[in-house]
Short mmCIF file of C-alpha atoms and ligand atoms in Angstrom, two decimals:
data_model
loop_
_atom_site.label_atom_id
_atom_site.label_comp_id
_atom_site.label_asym_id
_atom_site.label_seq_id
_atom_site.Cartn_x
_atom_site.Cartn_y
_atom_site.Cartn_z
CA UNK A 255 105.09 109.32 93.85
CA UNK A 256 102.98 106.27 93.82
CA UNK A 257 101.47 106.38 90.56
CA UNK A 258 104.78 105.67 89.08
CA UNK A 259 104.80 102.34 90.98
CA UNK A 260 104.04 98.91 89.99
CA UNK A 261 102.69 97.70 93.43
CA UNK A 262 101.59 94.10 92.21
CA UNK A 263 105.40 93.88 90.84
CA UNK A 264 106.75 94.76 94.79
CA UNK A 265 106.45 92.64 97.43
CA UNK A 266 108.40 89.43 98.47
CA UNK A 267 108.62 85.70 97.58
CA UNK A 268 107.42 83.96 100.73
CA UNK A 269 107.24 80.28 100.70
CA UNK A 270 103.75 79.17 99.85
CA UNK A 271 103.41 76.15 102.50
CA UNK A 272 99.96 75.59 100.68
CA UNK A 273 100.02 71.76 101.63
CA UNK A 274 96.46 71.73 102.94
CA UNK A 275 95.12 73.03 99.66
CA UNK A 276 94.05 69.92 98.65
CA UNK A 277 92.50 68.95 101.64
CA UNK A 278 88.31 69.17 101.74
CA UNK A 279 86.68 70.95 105.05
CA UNK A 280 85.95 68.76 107.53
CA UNK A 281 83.00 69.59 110.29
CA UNK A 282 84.52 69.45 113.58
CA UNK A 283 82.06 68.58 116.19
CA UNK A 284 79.91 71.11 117.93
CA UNK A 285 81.80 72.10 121.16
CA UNK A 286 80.32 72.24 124.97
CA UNK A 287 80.89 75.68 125.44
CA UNK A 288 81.47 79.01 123.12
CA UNK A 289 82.60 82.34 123.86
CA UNK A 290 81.54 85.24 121.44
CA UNK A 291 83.20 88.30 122.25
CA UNK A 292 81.33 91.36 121.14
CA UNK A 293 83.94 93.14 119.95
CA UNK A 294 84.88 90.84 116.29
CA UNK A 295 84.64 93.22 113.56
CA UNK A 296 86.30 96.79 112.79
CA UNK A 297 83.87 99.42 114.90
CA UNK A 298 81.86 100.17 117.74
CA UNK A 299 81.38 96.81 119.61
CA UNK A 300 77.74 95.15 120.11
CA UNK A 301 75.86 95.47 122.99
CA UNK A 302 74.87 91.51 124.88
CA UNK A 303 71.42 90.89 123.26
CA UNK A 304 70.78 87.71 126.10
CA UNK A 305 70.76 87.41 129.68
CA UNK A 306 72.38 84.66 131.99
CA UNK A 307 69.59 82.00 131.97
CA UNK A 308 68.22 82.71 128.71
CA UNK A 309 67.80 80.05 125.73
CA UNK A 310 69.02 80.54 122.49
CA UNK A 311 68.81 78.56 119.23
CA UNK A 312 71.26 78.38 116.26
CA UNK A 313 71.34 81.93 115.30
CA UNK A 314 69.81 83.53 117.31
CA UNK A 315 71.49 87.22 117.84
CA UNK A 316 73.12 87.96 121.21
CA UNK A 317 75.23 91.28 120.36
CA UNK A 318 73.49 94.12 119.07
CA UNK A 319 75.32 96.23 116.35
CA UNK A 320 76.50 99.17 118.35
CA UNK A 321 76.05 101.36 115.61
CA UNK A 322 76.22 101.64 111.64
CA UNK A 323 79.61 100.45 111.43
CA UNK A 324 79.51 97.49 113.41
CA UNK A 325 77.89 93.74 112.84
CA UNK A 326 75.41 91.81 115.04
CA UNK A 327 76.74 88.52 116.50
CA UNK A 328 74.66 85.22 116.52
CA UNK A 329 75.23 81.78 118.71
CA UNK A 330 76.38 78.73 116.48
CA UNK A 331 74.80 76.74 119.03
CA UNK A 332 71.55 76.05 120.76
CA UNK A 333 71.79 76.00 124.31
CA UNK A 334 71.57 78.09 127.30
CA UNK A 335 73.37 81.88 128.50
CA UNK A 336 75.57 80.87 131.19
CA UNK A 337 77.63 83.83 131.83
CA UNK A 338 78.13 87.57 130.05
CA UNK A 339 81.55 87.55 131.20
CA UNK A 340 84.86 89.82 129.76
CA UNK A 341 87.60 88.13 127.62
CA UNK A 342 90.92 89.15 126.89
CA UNK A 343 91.49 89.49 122.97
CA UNK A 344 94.37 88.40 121.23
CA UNK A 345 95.17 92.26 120.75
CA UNK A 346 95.41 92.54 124.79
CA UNK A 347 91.72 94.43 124.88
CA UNK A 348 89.58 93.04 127.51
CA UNK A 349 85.56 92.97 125.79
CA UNK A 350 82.79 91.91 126.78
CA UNK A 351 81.41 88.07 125.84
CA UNK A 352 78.36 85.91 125.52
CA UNK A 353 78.92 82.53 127.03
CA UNK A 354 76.92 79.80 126.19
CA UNK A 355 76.59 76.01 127.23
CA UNK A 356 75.32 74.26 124.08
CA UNK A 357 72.33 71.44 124.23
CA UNK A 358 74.13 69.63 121.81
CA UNK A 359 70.49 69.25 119.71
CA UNK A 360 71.59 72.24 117.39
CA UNK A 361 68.00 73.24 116.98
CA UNK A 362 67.80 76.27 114.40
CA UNK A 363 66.22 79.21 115.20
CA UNK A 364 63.13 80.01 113.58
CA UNK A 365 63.32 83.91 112.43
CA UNK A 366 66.02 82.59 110.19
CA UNK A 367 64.55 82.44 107.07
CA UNK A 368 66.23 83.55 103.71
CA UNK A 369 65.74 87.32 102.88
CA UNK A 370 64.21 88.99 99.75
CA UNK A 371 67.29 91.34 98.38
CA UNK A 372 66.14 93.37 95.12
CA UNK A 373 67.60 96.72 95.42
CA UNK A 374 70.98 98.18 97.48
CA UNK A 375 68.62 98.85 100.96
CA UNK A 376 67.37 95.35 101.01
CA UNK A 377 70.91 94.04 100.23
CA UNK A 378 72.56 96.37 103.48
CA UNK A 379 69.87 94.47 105.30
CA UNK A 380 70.86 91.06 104.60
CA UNK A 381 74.44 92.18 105.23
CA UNK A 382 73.57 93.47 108.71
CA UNK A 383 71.24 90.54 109.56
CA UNK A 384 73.43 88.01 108.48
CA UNK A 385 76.28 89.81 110.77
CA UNK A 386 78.81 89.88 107.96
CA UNK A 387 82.29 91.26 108.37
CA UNK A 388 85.50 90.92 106.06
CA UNK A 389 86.60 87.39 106.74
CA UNK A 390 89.95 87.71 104.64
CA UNK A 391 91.21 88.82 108.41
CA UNK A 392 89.64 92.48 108.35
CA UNK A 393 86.78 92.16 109.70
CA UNK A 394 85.11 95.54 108.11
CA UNK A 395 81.38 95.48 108.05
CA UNK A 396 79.96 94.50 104.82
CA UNK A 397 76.67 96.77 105.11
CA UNK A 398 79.46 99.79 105.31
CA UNK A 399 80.66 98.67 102.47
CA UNK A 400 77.22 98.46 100.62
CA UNK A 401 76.64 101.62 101.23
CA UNK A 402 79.54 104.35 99.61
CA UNK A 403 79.02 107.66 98.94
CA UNK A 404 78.62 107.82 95.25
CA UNK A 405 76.92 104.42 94.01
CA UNK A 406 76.66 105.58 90.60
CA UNK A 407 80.51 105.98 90.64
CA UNK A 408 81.05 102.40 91.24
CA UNK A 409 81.84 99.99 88.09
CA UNK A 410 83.76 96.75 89.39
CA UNK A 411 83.29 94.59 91.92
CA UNK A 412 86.25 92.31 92.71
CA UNK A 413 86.83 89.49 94.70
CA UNK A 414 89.54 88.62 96.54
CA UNK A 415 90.68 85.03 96.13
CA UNK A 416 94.68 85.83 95.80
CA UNK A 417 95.09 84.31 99.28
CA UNK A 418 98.26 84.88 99.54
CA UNK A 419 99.54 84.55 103.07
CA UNK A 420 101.59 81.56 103.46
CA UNK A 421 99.81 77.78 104.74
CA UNK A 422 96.28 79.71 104.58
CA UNK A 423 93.93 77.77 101.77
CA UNK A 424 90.49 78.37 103.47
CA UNK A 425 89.82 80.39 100.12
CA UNK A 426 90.93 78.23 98.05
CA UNK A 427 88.45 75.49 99.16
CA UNK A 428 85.83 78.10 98.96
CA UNK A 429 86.22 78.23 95.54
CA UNK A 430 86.56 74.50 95.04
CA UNK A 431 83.81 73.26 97.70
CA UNK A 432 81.10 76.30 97.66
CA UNK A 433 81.17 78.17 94.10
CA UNK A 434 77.41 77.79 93.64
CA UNK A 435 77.50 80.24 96.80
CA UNK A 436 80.41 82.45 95.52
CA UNK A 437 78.39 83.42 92.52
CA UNK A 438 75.49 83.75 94.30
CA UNK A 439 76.63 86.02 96.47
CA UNK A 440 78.24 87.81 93.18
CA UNK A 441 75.20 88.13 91.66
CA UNK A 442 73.36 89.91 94.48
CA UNK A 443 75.97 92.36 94.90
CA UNK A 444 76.33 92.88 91.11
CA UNK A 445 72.42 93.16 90.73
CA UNK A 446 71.22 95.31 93.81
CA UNK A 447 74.20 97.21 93.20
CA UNK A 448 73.81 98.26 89.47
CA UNK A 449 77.94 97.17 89.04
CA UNK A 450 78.43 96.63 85.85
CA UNK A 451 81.95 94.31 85.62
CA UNK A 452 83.33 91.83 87.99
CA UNK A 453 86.94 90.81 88.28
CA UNK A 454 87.85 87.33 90.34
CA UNK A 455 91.31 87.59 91.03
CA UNK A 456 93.43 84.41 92.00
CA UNK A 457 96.85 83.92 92.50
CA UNK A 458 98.67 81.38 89.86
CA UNK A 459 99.14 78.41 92.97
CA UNK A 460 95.51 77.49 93.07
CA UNK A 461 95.22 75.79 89.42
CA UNK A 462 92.22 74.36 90.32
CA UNK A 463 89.99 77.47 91.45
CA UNK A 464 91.15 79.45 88.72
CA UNK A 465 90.22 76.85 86.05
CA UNK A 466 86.87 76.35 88.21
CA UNK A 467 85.82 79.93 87.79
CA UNK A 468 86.74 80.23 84.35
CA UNK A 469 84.78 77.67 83.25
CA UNK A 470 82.19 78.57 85.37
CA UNK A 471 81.71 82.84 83.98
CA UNK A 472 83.47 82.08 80.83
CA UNK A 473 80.18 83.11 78.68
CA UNK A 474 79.18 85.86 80.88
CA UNK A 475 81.09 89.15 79.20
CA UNK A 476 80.69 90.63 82.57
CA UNK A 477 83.28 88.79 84.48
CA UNK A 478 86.46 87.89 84.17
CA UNK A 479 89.15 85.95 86.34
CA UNK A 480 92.24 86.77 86.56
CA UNK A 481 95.23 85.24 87.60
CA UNK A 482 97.79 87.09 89.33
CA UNK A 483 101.73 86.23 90.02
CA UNK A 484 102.31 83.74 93.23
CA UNK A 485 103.59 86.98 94.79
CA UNK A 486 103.21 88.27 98.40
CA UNK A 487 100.96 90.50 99.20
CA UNK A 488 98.92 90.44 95.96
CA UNK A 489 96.05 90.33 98.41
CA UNK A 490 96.18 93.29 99.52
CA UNK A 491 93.22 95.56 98.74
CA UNK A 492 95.54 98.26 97.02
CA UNK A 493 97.66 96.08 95.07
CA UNK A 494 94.80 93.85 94.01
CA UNK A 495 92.99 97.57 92.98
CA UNK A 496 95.91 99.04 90.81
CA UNK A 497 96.20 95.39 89.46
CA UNK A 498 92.56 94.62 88.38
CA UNK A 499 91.53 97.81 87.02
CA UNK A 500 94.88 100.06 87.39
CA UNK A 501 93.55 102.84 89.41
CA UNK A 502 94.60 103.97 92.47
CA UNK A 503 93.10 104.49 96.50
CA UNK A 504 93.75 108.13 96.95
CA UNK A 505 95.58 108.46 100.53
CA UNK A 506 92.98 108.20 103.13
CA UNK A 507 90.64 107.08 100.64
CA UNK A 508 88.72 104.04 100.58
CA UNK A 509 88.27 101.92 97.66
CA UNK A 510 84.80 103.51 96.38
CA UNK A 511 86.79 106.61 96.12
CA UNK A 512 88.71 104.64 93.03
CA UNK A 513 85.23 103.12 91.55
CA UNK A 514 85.51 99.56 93.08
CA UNK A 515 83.77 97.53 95.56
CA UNK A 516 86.21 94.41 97.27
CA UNK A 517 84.91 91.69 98.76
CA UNK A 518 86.72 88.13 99.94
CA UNK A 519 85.79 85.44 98.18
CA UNK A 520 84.38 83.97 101.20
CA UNK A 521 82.58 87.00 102.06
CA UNK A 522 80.40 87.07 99.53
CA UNK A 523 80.29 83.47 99.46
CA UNK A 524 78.80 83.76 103.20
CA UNK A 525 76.54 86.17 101.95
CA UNK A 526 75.11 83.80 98.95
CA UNK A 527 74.70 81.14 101.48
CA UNK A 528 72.37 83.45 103.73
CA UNK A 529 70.64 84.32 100.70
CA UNK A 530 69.32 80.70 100.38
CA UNK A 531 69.33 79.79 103.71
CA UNK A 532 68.48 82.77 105.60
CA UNK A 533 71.65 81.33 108.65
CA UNK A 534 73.99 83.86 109.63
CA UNK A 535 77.02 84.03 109.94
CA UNK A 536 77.85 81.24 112.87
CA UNK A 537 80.78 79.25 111.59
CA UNK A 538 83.97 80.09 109.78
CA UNK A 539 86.14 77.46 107.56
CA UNK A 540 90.19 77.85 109.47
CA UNK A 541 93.05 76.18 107.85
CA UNK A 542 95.27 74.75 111.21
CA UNK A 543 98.82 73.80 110.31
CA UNK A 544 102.10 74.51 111.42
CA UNK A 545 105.09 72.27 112.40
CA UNK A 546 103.25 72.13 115.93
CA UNK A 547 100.28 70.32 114.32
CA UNK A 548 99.81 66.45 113.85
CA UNK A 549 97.15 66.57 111.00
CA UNK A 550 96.91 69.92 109.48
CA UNK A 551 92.87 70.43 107.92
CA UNK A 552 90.55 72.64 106.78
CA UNK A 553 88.12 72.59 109.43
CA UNK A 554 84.39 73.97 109.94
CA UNK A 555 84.21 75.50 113.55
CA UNK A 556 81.60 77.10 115.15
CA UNK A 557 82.43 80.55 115.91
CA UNK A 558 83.68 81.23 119.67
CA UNK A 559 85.11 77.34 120.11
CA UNK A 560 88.60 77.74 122.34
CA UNK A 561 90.86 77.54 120.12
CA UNK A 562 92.63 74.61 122.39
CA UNK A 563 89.70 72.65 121.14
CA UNK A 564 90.55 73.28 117.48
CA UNK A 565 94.15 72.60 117.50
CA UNK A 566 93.17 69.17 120.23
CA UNK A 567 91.40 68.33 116.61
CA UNK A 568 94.04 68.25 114.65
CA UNK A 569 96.78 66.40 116.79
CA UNK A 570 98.45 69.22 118.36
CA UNK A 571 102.06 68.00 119.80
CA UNK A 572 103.43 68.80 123.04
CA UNK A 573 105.99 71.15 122.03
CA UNK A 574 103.70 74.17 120.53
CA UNK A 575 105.86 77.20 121.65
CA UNK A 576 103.74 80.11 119.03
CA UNK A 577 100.50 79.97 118.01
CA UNK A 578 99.15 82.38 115.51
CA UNK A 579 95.78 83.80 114.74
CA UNK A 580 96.31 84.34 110.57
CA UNK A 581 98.55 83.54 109.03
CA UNK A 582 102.68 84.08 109.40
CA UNK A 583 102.81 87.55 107.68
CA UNK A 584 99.93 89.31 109.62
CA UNK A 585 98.41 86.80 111.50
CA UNK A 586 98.57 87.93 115.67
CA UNK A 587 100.09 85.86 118.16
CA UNK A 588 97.62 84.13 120.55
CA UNK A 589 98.98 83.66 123.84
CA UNK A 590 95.89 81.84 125.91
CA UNK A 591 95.20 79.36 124.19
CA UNK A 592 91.23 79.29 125.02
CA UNK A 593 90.88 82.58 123.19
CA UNK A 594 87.75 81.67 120.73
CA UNK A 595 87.86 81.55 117.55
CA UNK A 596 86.38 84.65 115.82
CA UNK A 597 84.64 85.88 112.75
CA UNK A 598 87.72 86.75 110.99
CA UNK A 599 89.74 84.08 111.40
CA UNK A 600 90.81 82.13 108.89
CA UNK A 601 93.43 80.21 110.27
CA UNK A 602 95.32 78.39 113.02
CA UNK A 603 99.39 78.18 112.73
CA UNK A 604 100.79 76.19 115.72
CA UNK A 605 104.90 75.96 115.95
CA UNK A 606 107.49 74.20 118.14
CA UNK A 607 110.56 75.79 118.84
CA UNK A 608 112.65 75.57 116.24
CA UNK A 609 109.93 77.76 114.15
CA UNK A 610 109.14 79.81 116.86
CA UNK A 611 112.90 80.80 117.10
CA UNK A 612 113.11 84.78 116.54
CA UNK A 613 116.81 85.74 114.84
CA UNK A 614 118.67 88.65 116.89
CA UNK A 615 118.15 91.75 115.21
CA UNK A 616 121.73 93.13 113.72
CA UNK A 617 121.91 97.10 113.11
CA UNK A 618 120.54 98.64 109.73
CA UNK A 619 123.19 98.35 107.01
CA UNK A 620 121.17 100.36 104.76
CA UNK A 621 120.75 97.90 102.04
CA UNK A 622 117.02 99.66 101.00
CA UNK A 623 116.05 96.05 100.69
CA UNK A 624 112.83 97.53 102.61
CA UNK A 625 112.15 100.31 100.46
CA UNK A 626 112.49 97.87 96.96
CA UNK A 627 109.87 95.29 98.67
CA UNK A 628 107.48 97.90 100.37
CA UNK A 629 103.83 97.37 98.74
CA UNK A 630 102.89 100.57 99.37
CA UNK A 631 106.05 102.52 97.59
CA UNK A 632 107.38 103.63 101.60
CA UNK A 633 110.43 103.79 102.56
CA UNK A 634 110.29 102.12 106.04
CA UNK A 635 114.61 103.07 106.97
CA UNK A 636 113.96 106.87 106.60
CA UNK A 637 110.14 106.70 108.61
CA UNK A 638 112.25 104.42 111.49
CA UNK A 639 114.68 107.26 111.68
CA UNK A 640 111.64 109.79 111.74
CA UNK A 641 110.13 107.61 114.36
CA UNK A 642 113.31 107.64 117.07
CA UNK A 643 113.21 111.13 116.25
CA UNK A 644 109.56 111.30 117.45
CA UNK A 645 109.50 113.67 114.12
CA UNK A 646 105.43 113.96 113.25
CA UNK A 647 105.37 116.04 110.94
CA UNK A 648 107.89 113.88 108.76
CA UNK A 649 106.11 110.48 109.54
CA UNK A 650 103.38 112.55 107.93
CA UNK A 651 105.43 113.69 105.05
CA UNK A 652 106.88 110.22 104.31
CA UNK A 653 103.05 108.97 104.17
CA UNK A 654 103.68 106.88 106.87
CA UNK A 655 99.72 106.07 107.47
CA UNK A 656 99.74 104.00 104.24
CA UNK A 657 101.58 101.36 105.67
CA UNK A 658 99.48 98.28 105.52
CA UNK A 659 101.10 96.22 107.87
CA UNK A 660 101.87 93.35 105.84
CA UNK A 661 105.37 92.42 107.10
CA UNK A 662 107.20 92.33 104.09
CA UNK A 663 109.90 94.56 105.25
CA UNK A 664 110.78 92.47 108.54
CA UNK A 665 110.65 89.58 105.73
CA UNK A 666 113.43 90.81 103.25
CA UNK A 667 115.35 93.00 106.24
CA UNK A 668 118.89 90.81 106.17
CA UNK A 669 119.66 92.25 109.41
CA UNK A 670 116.71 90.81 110.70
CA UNK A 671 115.17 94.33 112.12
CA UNK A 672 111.84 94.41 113.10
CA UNK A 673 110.91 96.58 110.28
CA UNK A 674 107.15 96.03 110.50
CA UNK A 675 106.92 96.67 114.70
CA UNK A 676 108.46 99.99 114.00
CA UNK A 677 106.06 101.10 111.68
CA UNK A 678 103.42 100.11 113.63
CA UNK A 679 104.49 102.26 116.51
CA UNK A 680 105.15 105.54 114.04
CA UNK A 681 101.70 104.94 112.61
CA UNK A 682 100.87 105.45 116.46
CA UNK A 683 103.26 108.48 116.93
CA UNK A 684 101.55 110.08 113.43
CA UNK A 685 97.84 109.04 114.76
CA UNK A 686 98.62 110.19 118.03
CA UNK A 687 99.97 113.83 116.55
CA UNK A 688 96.89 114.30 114.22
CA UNK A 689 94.36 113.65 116.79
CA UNK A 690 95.97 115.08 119.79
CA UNK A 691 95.74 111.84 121.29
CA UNK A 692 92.43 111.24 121.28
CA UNK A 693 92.34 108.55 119.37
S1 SF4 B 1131 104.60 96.59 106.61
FE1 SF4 B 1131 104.27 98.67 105.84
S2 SF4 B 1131 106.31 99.47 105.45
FE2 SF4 B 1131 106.51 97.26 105.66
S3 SF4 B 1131 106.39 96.50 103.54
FE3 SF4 B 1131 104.30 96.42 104.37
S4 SF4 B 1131 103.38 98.39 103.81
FE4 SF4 B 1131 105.59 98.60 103.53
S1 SF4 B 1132 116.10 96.03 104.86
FE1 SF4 B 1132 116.81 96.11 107.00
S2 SF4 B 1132 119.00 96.48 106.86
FE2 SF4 B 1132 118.14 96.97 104.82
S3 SF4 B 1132 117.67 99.19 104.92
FE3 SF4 B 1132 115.82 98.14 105.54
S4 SF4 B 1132 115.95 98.02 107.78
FE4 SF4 B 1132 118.02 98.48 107.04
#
């Protein structure tokens, strides 16, 4: 069914809204007080590493990894433990957090120091030390994917640049302000890895990072960039698979399982900076715009700053009525407003009202609009009938787990349904059914 599909030729046009593209990172200052839930990667959450009272330095590590697939978490500032208190994440799951009053002398701790990486075991090391997730918004634990079954069976590493949820350009000045870092990072992977090709893929609205890597790997047979179609979601890790090398995930399958290793441009990025500098990962580059904010920016936060404080930076008005953590298509709405900022975030939206206005929903007039958009080659009217039915086994048979959740239905639905919500919820009936609801 799937391999008959052109997935990178799906999708939807969404208005870029790439205005801060051009816009270099600015440092915002270091803040009085972060919070660093321990829950801010896809896993088992870390365990607090400090007690209230105790001193820590600029990355130092106060959550544990809770396990193989999981990521330590280190302080951005120096300063002292005030509280291990429990925070309410954006997804309504109360964790617990490290809270720490900062000294303001940022004084860097001294166990950082840049790692030796020569073979795949060293590299999982720096991964884990360095506390690196997915920061394209996933948040999967880089170590994990270091380390896939059949090493020998992987031939291309590519990297995500295609960036192609509306306002977001964090990636795009990755590219443009930190490339010596990008190809760092590459070249660790590529070397301790044995992978033999690498494929930079870009979408066509950022000119200036595609012509930056080109000229930068242009003699090097080994990679290649490649520009894809302004298209959403050409990001995501399936379509940017079938479109790079043209093989497919198998369902359930991870992308190992079709001979690739992807990683975010700022990912590996990250990683080539902790290669050189040994500092992990303690700050995160957000792009904050919106019709809600005064001076949208790309701005350099230390992880766990409110995000109150961030959006205060950048001239928030009076009317914000929505703000967003991501961006429009699957960013998640953020209703407290002192929420920190976490790992994978890579942006801030803030609207007033007129852009926080939700359309009624109209009934389905079975236009299929879904079905011609869906990514993923699913056929969202048919799985929202299976879902009112509460009809498992058909949810399974319509492959209703291979939904990726990036809104493109609810975007093209002219009845204004929310396409995307239901599928959510039947990917919860379907879960539910195949593990008894244990999971
Ligand atoms: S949210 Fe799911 S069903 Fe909707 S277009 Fe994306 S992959 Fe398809
Ligand atoms: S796009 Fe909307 S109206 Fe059209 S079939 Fe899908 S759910 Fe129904």
């Amino acid at each position: 069914m799937f391999s008959k599909l052109k997935r990178s030729a799906l999708g939807a046009q969404v208005p870029h809204e790439k205005k801060t593209a051009g816009l270099a990172t600015v440092a915002m200052p270091c803040p009085e007080r972060i919070v660093l839930p321990m829950q801010q990667h896809i896993g088992a959450p870390c365990t607090p590493a400090v007690k209230k009272g105790d001193t820590v330095c600029v990355g130092t590590v106060v959550g544990t990894a809770g396990g193989f697939i999981s990521a330590a978490i280190h302080s951005g500032v120096s300063g002292t433990v005030e509280a291990i208190e429990t925070v309410q994440m954006p997804n309504g799951r109360s964790v617990p957090a490290v809270a720490i009053r900062a000294d303001g002398q940022q004084t860097p701790d001294p166990a950082c120091v840049p790692p030796v990486v020569t073979d795949q075991k060293s590299l999982i090391a720096a991964a884990q030390a360095c506390g690196l997730v997915g920061l394209g918004g996933a948040g999967f634990p880089t170590a994990v994917k270091f380390s896939p079954k059949d090493l020998s069976a992987i031939d291309t590493l590519i990297i995500n640049g295609a960036e192609c949820e509306p306002y977001i350009t964090s990636d795009n000045r990755e590219f443009l302000e930190c490339s010596e870092s990008v190809l760092g990072g590459i070249a660790a992977v590529k070397k301790c890895l044995g992978i033999k090709k690498v494929v930079i893929g870009i979408e066509r609205n950022k000119p200036e990072a595609i012509d930056l890597m080109f000229s930068l790997v242009k003699n090097d047979p080994d990679y290649s960039v490649m520009p894809m179609k302004s298209r959403y979601p050409q990001g995501a890790e399936k379509v940017l698979i079938e479109k790079a090398v043209a093989r497919e995930v198998p369902r359930g399958g991870l992308p190992a399982d079709a001979g690739v290793i992807v990683m975010n441009v700022t990912t590996v990025s990250t990683l080539g900076k902790f290669l050189t500098t040994g500092m992990p990962l303690t700050k995160k580059r957000l792009t904050v715009d919106g019709d809600a904010i005064g001076e949208p920016k790309n701005v350099e936060v230390i992880i766990g700053t409110p995000i109150s404080e961030v959006l205060d930076f950048c001239g928030v008005k009076d009317d914000v009525t929505k703000i967003l953590m991501g961006g429009p298509m699957m960013g998640t709405a953020v209703s407290n407003p002192a929420t920190p900022v976490l790992k994978q975030n890579n942006a801030i939206l803030a609207f007033g009202p007129t852009m926080s206005h939700l359309p009624k929903p109209g009934p389905c007039i079975r236009c299929g609009s879904c079905i011609n958009a869906c990514p993923m080659g699913l056929s969202p009217v048919e799985i929202a009938g299976a879902f009112q039915r509460r009809d498992a086994e058909m949810l399974d048979k319509l492959m209703t787990d291979l939904c990726i959740g990036c809104g493109t239905c609810t975007f093209v639905c002219p009845a204004k349904r929310p396409v995307t919500q239901t599928m959510n919820l039947a990917k919860g009936v379907l879960q539910k059914a195949k593990t008894g609801g244990k999971k």
